[in-house]
């Protein structure tokens, strides 16, 4: 009779729950920064994603991608972009305090993805960490 009150658990509902859970897994000194990144992702999912975005995400999950992988890929890519942007540098090749927090989150995300079995240590070093480290050194 009141079936409309029951909410079907969807991939998006599960993603939002995982986003909240990931906030508690931040490395020391990065909890506020991680919360800011995850709150922005949660806001985008809830307010900016179209039906097509939701459909695409649900298809990824149906094909085996985990919510954690999606979240940590997002953290890694976002932090990597910021680290190479020059916005968190004290001078060429030197990160400021905020930059060091982003670097900590970047490395945490990669370590988590390795532990989930998404990447091997060697592959992550060569194709994820090394390019960002190079970008940090070359950015003013």
N, C-alpha and C. Protein backbone atom coordinates (compact mmCIF):
# COMPACT_ATOMS: atom_id res chain seq x y z
N UNK A 1 0.81 -1.20 0.00
CA UNK A 1 0.00 0.00 0.00
C UNK A 1 0.85 1.26 0.00
N UNK A 2 1.92 1.28 0.79
CA UNK A 2 2.77 2.46 0.84
C UNK A 2 4.11 2.20 0.17
N UNK A 3 4.08 1.50 -0.95
CA UNK A 3 5.32 1.19 -1.67
C UNK A 3 6.07 2.44 -2.09
N UNK A 4 5.36 3.51 -2.30
CA UNK A 4 6.03 4.74 -2.72
C UNK A 4 6.94 5.29 -1.62
N UNK A 5 6.72 4.84 -0.38
CA UNK A 5 7.58 5.27 0.72
C UNK A 5 8.92 4.54 0.72
N UNK A 6 8.92 3.36 0.14
CA UNK A 6 10.15 2.57 0.08
C UNK A 6 11.03 3.10 -1.04
N UNK A 7 12.27 3.31 -0.71
CA UNK A 7 13.19 3.82 -1.71
C UNK A 7 14.09 2.69 -2.16
N UNK A 8 14.14 2.47 -3.44
CA UNK A 8 14.98 1.41 -3.97
C UNK A 8 16.45 1.82 -3.86
N UNK A 9 17.27 0.90 -3.36
CA UNK A 9 18.70 1.15 -3.26
C UNK A 9 19.29 1.17 -4.67
N UNK A 10 19.94 2.23 -5.01
CA UNK A 10 20.54 2.35 -6.34
C UNK A 10 22.05 2.47 -6.23
N UNK A 11 22.70 2.41 -7.37
CA UNK A 11 24.15 2.59 -7.40
C UNK A 11 24.53 3.96 -6.84
N UNK A 12 23.71 4.96 -7.10
CA UNK A 12 24.01 6.31 -6.61
C UNK A 12 23.88 6.37 -5.09
N UNK A 13 22.84 5.75 -4.55
CA UNK A 13 22.69 5.71 -3.09
C UNK A 13 23.91 5.06 -2.45
N UNK A 14 24.34 3.96 -3.03
CA UNK A 14 25.51 3.26 -2.50
C UNK A 14 26.77 4.12 -2.63
N UNK A 15 26.91 4.81 -3.75
CA UNK A 15 28.06 5.70 -3.93
C UNK A 15 28.08 6.78 -2.86
N UNK A 16 26.95 7.39 -2.60
CA UNK A 16 26.88 8.45 -1.59
C UNK A 16 27.23 7.91 -0.20
N UNK A 17 26.81 6.70 0.11
CA UNK A 17 27.17 6.09 1.39
C UNK A 17 28.68 5.83 1.46
N UNK A 18 29.26 5.37 0.36
CA UNK A 18 30.71 5.12 0.33
C UNK A 18 31.50 6.42 0.44
N UNK A 19 30.99 7.49 -0.15
CA UNK A 19 31.66 8.79 -0.03
C UNK A 19 31.76 9.19 1.44
N UNK A 20 30.69 9.03 2.17
CA UNK A 20 30.70 9.37 3.60
C UNK A 20 31.68 8.49 4.36
N UNK A 21 31.68 7.21 4.06
CA UNK A 21 32.58 6.27 4.75
C UNK A 21 34.05 6.58 4.47
N UNK A 22 34.36 7.02 3.26
CA UNK A 22 35.76 7.30 2.88
C UNK A 22 36.32 8.51 3.62
N UNK A 23 35.46 9.40 4.09
CA UNK A 23 35.94 10.58 4.82
C UNK A 23 36.71 10.18 6.07
N UNK A 24 36.37 9.05 6.65
CA UNK A 24 37.03 8.60 7.88
C UNK A 24 38.33 7.87 7.62
N UNK A 25 38.71 7.71 6.38
CA UNK A 25 39.91 6.96 6.04
C UNK A 25 41.06 7.87 5.59
N UNK A 26 40.96 9.14 5.90
CA UNK A 26 41.97 10.10 5.47
C UNK A 26 43.27 9.93 6.26
N UNK A 27 44.40 10.10 5.58
CA UNK A 27 45.67 10.09 6.31
C UNK A 27 45.74 11.27 7.27
N UNK A 28 46.59 11.15 8.26
CA UNK A 28 46.75 12.21 9.27
C UNK A 28 47.00 13.57 8.60
N UNK A 29 46.28 14.56 9.06
CA UNK A 29 46.47 15.93 8.57
C UNK A 29 45.76 16.26 7.27
N UNK A 30 45.00 15.31 6.73
CA UNK A 30 44.33 15.58 5.45
C UNK A 30 42.81 15.42 5.52
N UNK A 31 42.28 15.20 6.71
CA UNK A 31 40.85 14.91 6.84
C UNK A 31 39.97 16.04 6.29
N UNK A 32 40.30 17.28 6.61
CA UNK A 32 39.48 18.41 6.12
C UNK A 32 39.55 18.52 4.61
N UNK A 33 40.72 18.35 4.06
CA UNK A 33 40.88 18.44 2.62
C UNK A 33 40.13 17.31 1.92
N UNK A 34 40.24 16.10 2.44
CA UNK A 34 39.52 14.98 1.85
C UNK A 34 38.01 15.21 1.95
N UNK A 35 37.55 15.69 3.08
CA UNK A 35 36.11 15.96 3.24
C UNK A 35 35.65 16.98 2.21
N UNK A 36 36.47 18.00 1.96
CA UNK A 36 36.13 19.02 0.96
C UNK A 36 36.02 18.40 -0.43
N UNK A 37 36.97 17.56 -0.80
CA UNK A 37 36.94 16.91 -2.11
C UNK A 37 35.73 15.99 -2.25
N UNK A 38 35.47 15.21 -1.21
CA UNK A 38 34.36 14.26 -1.28
C UNK A 38 33.01 14.96 -1.21
N UNK A 39 32.93 16.06 -0.46
CA UNK A 39 31.68 16.83 -0.43
C UNK A 39 31.40 17.43 -1.81
N UNK A 40 32.44 17.89 -2.49
CA UNK A 40 32.26 18.44 -3.84
C UNK A 40 31.79 17.35 -4.80
N UNK A 41 32.36 16.15 -4.69
CA UNK A 41 31.93 15.05 -5.55
C UNK A 41 30.49 14.66 -5.23
N UNK A 42 30.15 14.58 -3.97
CA UNK A 42 28.78 14.24 -3.56
C UNK A 42 27.79 15.28 -4.09
N UNK A 43 28.15 16.55 -3.98
CA UNK A 43 27.29 17.62 -4.49
C UNK A 43 27.11 17.49 -6.00
N UNK A 44 28.19 17.21 -6.71
CA UNK A 44 28.10 17.05 -8.17
C UNK A 44 27.20 15.88 -8.53
N UNK A 45 27.36 14.77 -7.83
CA UNK A 45 26.53 13.58 -8.11
C UNK A 45 25.06 13.90 -7.89
N UNK A 46 24.76 14.58 -6.80
CA UNK A 46 23.37 14.85 -6.45
C UNK A 46 22.73 15.98 -7.25
N UNK A 47 23.53 16.96 -7.66
CA UNK A 47 22.94 18.16 -8.25
C UNK A 47 23.31 18.43 -9.70
N UNK A 48 24.36 17.79 -10.19
CA UNK A 48 24.81 18.10 -11.55
C UNK A 48 24.73 16.92 -12.50
N UNK A 49 24.75 15.72 -11.97
CA UNK A 49 24.70 14.57 -12.85
C UNK A 49 23.33 14.48 -13.52
N UNK A 50 23.36 14.23 -14.80
CA UNK A 50 22.13 14.03 -15.57
C UNK A 50 21.72 12.56 -15.46
N UNK A 51 20.57 12.25 -16.00
CA UNK A 51 20.15 10.84 -16.03
C UNK A 51 21.16 9.98 -16.76
N UNK A 52 21.78 10.56 -17.80
CA UNK A 52 22.77 9.79 -18.56
C UNK A 52 24.01 9.50 -17.71
N UNK A 53 24.45 10.48 -16.90
CA UNK A 53 25.57 10.23 -15.99
C UNK A 53 25.24 9.09 -15.03
N UNK A 54 24.03 9.14 -14.48
CA UNK A 54 23.60 8.10 -13.53
C UNK A 54 23.55 6.74 -14.23
N UNK A 55 23.01 6.73 -15.43
CA UNK A 55 22.92 5.48 -16.19
C UNK A 55 24.31 4.92 -16.49
N UNK A 56 25.23 5.80 -16.90
CA UNK A 56 26.61 5.37 -17.19
C UNK A 56 27.29 4.82 -15.94
N UNK A 57 27.10 5.50 -14.81
CA UNK A 57 27.72 5.04 -13.57
C UNK A 57 27.15 3.68 -13.17
N UNK A 58 25.85 3.54 -13.25
CA UNK A 58 25.20 2.27 -12.90
C UNK A 58 25.72 1.14 -13.80
N UNK A 59 25.96 1.45 -15.06
CA UNK A 59 26.50 0.44 -15.99
C UNK A 59 27.92 0.05 -15.59
N UNK A 60 28.74 1.03 -15.18
CA UNK A 60 30.09 0.73 -14.71
C UNK A 60 30.05 -0.20 -13.51
N UNK A 61 29.15 0.09 -12.58
CA UNK A 61 29.02 -0.75 -11.38
C UNK A 61 28.54 -2.15 -11.77
N UNK A 62 27.60 -2.21 -12.68
CA UNK A 62 27.08 -3.51 -13.13
C UNK A 62 28.18 -4.35 -13.80
N UNK A 63 29.16 -3.66 -14.40
CA UNK A 63 30.27 -4.36 -15.06
C UNK A 63 31.40 -4.69 -14.09
N UNK A 64 31.24 -4.34 -12.82
CA UNK A 64 32.21 -4.75 -11.83
C UNK A 64 33.03 -3.66 -11.18
N UNK A 65 32.90 -2.41 -11.62
CA UNK A 65 33.66 -1.35 -10.96
C UNK A 65 33.08 -1.12 -9.57
N UNK A 66 33.95 -0.97 -8.59
CA UNK A 66 33.47 -0.75 -7.23
C UNK A 66 33.32 0.75 -6.98
N UNK A 67 32.51 1.07 -5.99
CA UNK A 67 32.33 2.47 -5.61
C UNK A 67 33.65 3.03 -5.09
N UNK A 68 34.37 2.21 -4.33
CA UNK A 68 35.66 2.64 -3.80
C UNK A 68 36.64 2.99 -4.91
N UNK A 69 36.70 2.17 -5.95
CA UNK A 69 37.60 2.46 -7.07
C UNK A 69 37.22 3.79 -7.71
N UNK A 70 35.94 4.00 -7.93
CA UNK A 70 35.49 5.25 -8.52
C UNK A 70 35.91 6.44 -7.66
N UNK A 71 35.70 6.32 -6.36
CA UNK A 71 36.02 7.42 -5.44
C UNK A 71 37.52 7.69 -5.40
N UNK A 72 38.32 6.63 -5.25
CA UNK A 72 39.77 6.83 -5.15
C UNK A 72 40.39 7.25 -6.48
N UNK A 73 39.83 6.81 -7.59
CA UNK A 73 40.27 7.33 -8.90
C UNK A 73 40.00 8.84 -8.97
N UNK A 74 38.84 9.24 -8.50
CA UNK A 74 38.49 10.67 -8.51
C UNK A 74 39.48 11.47 -7.64
N UNK A 75 39.75 10.97 -6.44
CA UNK A 75 40.69 11.65 -5.55
C UNK A 75 42.06 11.75 -6.21
N UNK A 76 42.53 10.63 -6.76
CA UNK A 76 43.85 10.61 -7.39
C UNK A 76 43.93 11.61 -8.55
N UNK A 77 42.94 11.60 -9.42
CA UNK A 77 42.96 12.48 -10.59
C UNK A 77 42.83 13.95 -10.18
N UNK A 78 41.94 14.24 -9.25
CA UNK A 78 41.76 15.62 -8.80
C UNK A 78 43.03 16.14 -8.15
N UNK A 79 43.59 15.36 -7.24
CA UNK A 79 44.82 15.78 -6.57
C UNK A 79 45.97 15.91 -7.56
N UNK A 80 46.09 14.97 -8.48
CA UNK A 80 47.14 15.04 -9.49
C UNK A 80 47.05 16.30 -10.33
N UNK A 81 45.84 16.65 -10.74
CA UNK A 81 45.64 17.88 -11.52
C UNK A 81 46.04 19.11 -10.72
N UNK A 82 45.63 19.16 -9.46
CA UNK A 82 45.94 20.31 -8.62
C UNK A 82 47.45 20.39 -8.36
N UNK A 83 48.08 19.25 -8.11
CA UNK A 83 49.52 19.23 -7.85
C UNK A 83 50.33 19.73 -9.03
N UNK A 84 49.84 19.52 -10.23
CA UNK A 84 50.57 19.94 -11.43
C UNK A 84 50.15 21.31 -11.94
N UNK A 85 49.20 21.94 -11.26
CA UNK A 85 48.65 23.22 -11.73
C UNK A 85 49.50 24.42 -11.35
N UNK A 86 50.34 24.27 -10.34
CA UNK A 86 51.11 25.41 -9.85
C UNK A 86 50.41 26.16 -8.73
N UNK A 87 49.15 25.84 -8.46
CA UNK A 87 48.38 26.55 -7.44
C UNK A 87 48.83 26.23 -6.02
N UNK A 88 49.51 25.12 -5.83
CA UNK A 88 49.92 24.70 -4.48
C UNK A 88 51.44 24.61 -4.37
N UNK A 89 52.14 25.46 -5.13
CA UNK A 89 53.59 25.50 -5.10
C UNK A 89 54.07 26.73 -4.34
N UNK A 90 55.12 26.56 -3.54
CA UNK A 90 55.78 27.69 -2.90
C UNK A 90 56.72 28.34 -3.90
N UNK A 91 57.40 27.53 -4.69
CA UNK A 91 58.24 27.97 -5.79
C UNK A 91 58.42 26.77 -6.72
N UNK A 92 59.15 26.95 -7.79
CA UNK A 92 59.29 25.88 -8.78
C UNK A 92 59.72 24.57 -8.13
N UNK A 93 58.89 23.55 -8.30
CA UNK A 93 59.21 22.23 -7.81
C UNK A 93 59.04 22.01 -6.32
N UNK A 94 58.57 23.03 -5.60
CA UNK A 94 58.41 22.93 -4.14
C UNK A 94 56.95 23.19 -3.78
N UNK A 95 56.33 22.23 -3.13
CA UNK A 95 54.93 22.37 -2.73
C UNK A 95 54.82 23.15 -1.42
N UNK A 96 53.75 23.95 -1.31
CA UNK A 96 53.46 24.61 -0.04
C UNK A 96 52.76 23.61 0.89
N UNK A 97 52.31 24.06 2.06
CA UNK A 97 51.68 23.15 3.02
C UNK A 97 50.43 22.49 2.44
N UNK A 98 49.61 23.27 1.76
CA UNK A 98 48.42 22.70 1.15
C UNK A 98 48.80 21.68 0.08
N UNK A 99 49.84 21.99 -0.67
CA UNK A 99 50.33 21.06 -1.69
C UNK A 99 50.78 19.75 -1.09
N UNK A 100 51.42 19.81 0.07
CA UNK A 100 51.85 18.58 0.74
C UNK A 100 50.64 17.75 1.18
N UNK A 101 49.55 18.42 1.56
CA UNK A 101 48.32 17.69 1.90
C UNK A 101 47.75 17.01 0.67
N UNK A 102 47.73 17.74 -0.45
CA UNK A 102 47.25 17.13 -1.70
C UNK A 102 48.13 15.94 -2.10
N UNK A 103 49.44 16.08 -1.92
CA UNK A 103 50.34 14.98 -2.24
C UNK A 103 50.07 13.77 -1.34
N UNK A 104 49.81 14.03 -0.07
CA UNK A 104 49.47 12.94 0.85
C UNK A 104 48.20 12.22 0.43
N UNK A 105 47.19 12.97 0.01
CA UNK A 105 45.94 12.36 -0.46
C UNK A 105 46.15 11.62 -1.77
N UNK A 106 46.94 12.20 -2.66
CA UNK A 106 47.25 11.57 -3.94
C UNK A 106 47.89 10.20 -3.70
N UNK A 107 48.90 10.16 -2.84
CA UNK A 107 49.58 8.90 -2.54
C UNK A 107 48.67 7.92 -1.80
N UNK A 108 47.84 8.43 -0.91
CA UNK A 108 46.88 7.58 -0.20
C UNK A 108 45.92 6.93 -1.18
N UNK A 109 45.43 7.70 -2.15
CA UNK A 109 44.49 7.17 -3.14
C UNK A 109 45.15 6.07 -3.97
N UNK A 110 46.38 6.31 -4.40
CA UNK A 110 47.09 5.29 -5.18
C UNK A 110 47.32 4.04 -4.35
N UNK A 111 47.76 4.22 -3.11
CA UNK A 111 47.98 3.06 -2.23
C UNK A 111 46.69 2.27 -2.05
N UNK A 112 45.58 2.98 -1.90
CA UNK A 112 44.29 2.30 -1.72
C UNK A 112 43.90 1.55 -2.99
N UNK A 113 44.12 2.15 -4.15
CA UNK A 113 43.81 1.49 -5.42
C UNK A 113 44.67 0.24 -5.62
N UNK A 114 45.93 0.32 -5.20
CA UNK A 114 46.80 -0.86 -5.27
C UNK A 114 46.27 -1.95 -4.35
N UNK A 115 45.88 -1.57 -3.13
CA UNK A 115 45.38 -2.58 -2.18
C UNK A 115 44.06 -3.19 -2.63
N UNK A 116 43.29 -2.46 -3.43
CA UNK A 116 42.04 -2.99 -3.98
C UNK A 116 42.28 -3.91 -5.18
N UNK A 117 43.53 -3.93 -5.66
CA UNK A 117 43.87 -4.78 -6.80
C UNK A 117 43.62 -4.12 -8.14
N UNK A 118 43.42 -2.81 -8.14
CA UNK A 118 43.16 -2.08 -9.39
C UNK A 118 44.43 -1.88 -10.21
N UNK A 119 45.56 -1.70 -9.53
CA UNK A 119 46.84 -1.48 -10.18
C UNK A 119 47.91 -2.27 -9.45
N UNK A 120 48.99 -2.58 -10.16
CA UNK A 120 50.15 -3.16 -9.49
C UNK A 120 51.02 -2.01 -8.99
N UNK A 121 51.88 -2.30 -8.03
CA UNK A 121 52.78 -1.29 -7.49
C UNK A 121 53.65 -0.70 -8.59
N UNK A 122 54.24 -1.55 -9.42
CA UNK A 122 55.13 -1.08 -10.49
C UNK A 122 54.39 -0.20 -11.49
N UNK A 123 53.20 -0.63 -11.89
CA UNK A 123 52.43 0.14 -12.86
C UNK A 123 52.06 1.50 -12.28
N UNK A 124 51.63 1.51 -11.03
CA UNK A 124 51.24 2.76 -10.38
C UNK A 124 52.42 3.72 -10.27
N UNK A 125 53.59 3.18 -9.95
CA UNK A 125 54.78 4.04 -9.85
C UNK A 125 55.10 4.68 -11.20
N UNK A 126 55.09 3.86 -12.24
CA UNK A 126 55.49 4.34 -13.56
C UNK A 126 54.46 5.25 -14.22
N UNK A 127 53.20 4.91 -14.11
CA UNK A 127 52.18 5.61 -14.89
C UNK A 127 51.30 6.57 -14.09
N UNK A 128 51.36 6.50 -12.77
CA UNK A 128 50.55 7.41 -11.96
C UNK A 128 51.43 8.37 -11.16
N UNK A 129 52.33 7.82 -10.35
CA UNK A 129 53.15 8.69 -9.49
C UNK A 129 54.22 9.45 -10.27
N UNK A 130 54.96 8.76 -11.12
CA UNK A 130 56.09 9.40 -11.81
C UNK A 130 55.66 10.62 -12.65
N UNK A 131 54.59 10.54 -13.44
CA UNK A 131 54.20 11.72 -14.21
C UNK A 131 53.81 12.92 -13.34
N UNK A 132 53.16 12.66 -12.22
CA UNK A 132 52.77 13.76 -11.34
C UNK A 132 54.00 14.33 -10.64
N UNK A 133 54.91 13.47 -10.20
CA UNK A 133 56.15 13.96 -9.59
C UNK A 133 56.93 14.83 -10.58
N UNK A 134 56.98 14.39 -11.82
CA UNK A 134 57.65 15.19 -12.86
C UNK A 134 56.93 16.52 -13.04
N UNK A 135 55.61 16.48 -13.06
CA UNK A 135 54.83 17.71 -13.20
C UNK A 135 55.06 18.67 -12.05
N UNK A 136 55.17 18.14 -10.85
CA UNK A 136 55.44 18.98 -9.68
C UNK A 136 56.79 19.68 -9.83
N UNK A 137 57.80 18.93 -10.25
CA UNK A 137 59.15 19.49 -10.38
C UNK A 137 59.25 20.53 -11.48
N UNK A 138 58.44 20.40 -12.51
CA UNK A 138 58.53 21.30 -13.66
C UNK A 138 57.58 22.50 -13.59
N UNK A 139 56.73 22.53 -12.58
CA UNK A 139 55.73 23.59 -12.48
C UNK A 139 56.19 24.69 -11.55
N UNK A 140 55.96 25.91 -11.97
CA UNK A 140 56.29 27.08 -11.14
C UNK A 140 55.25 27.31 -10.08
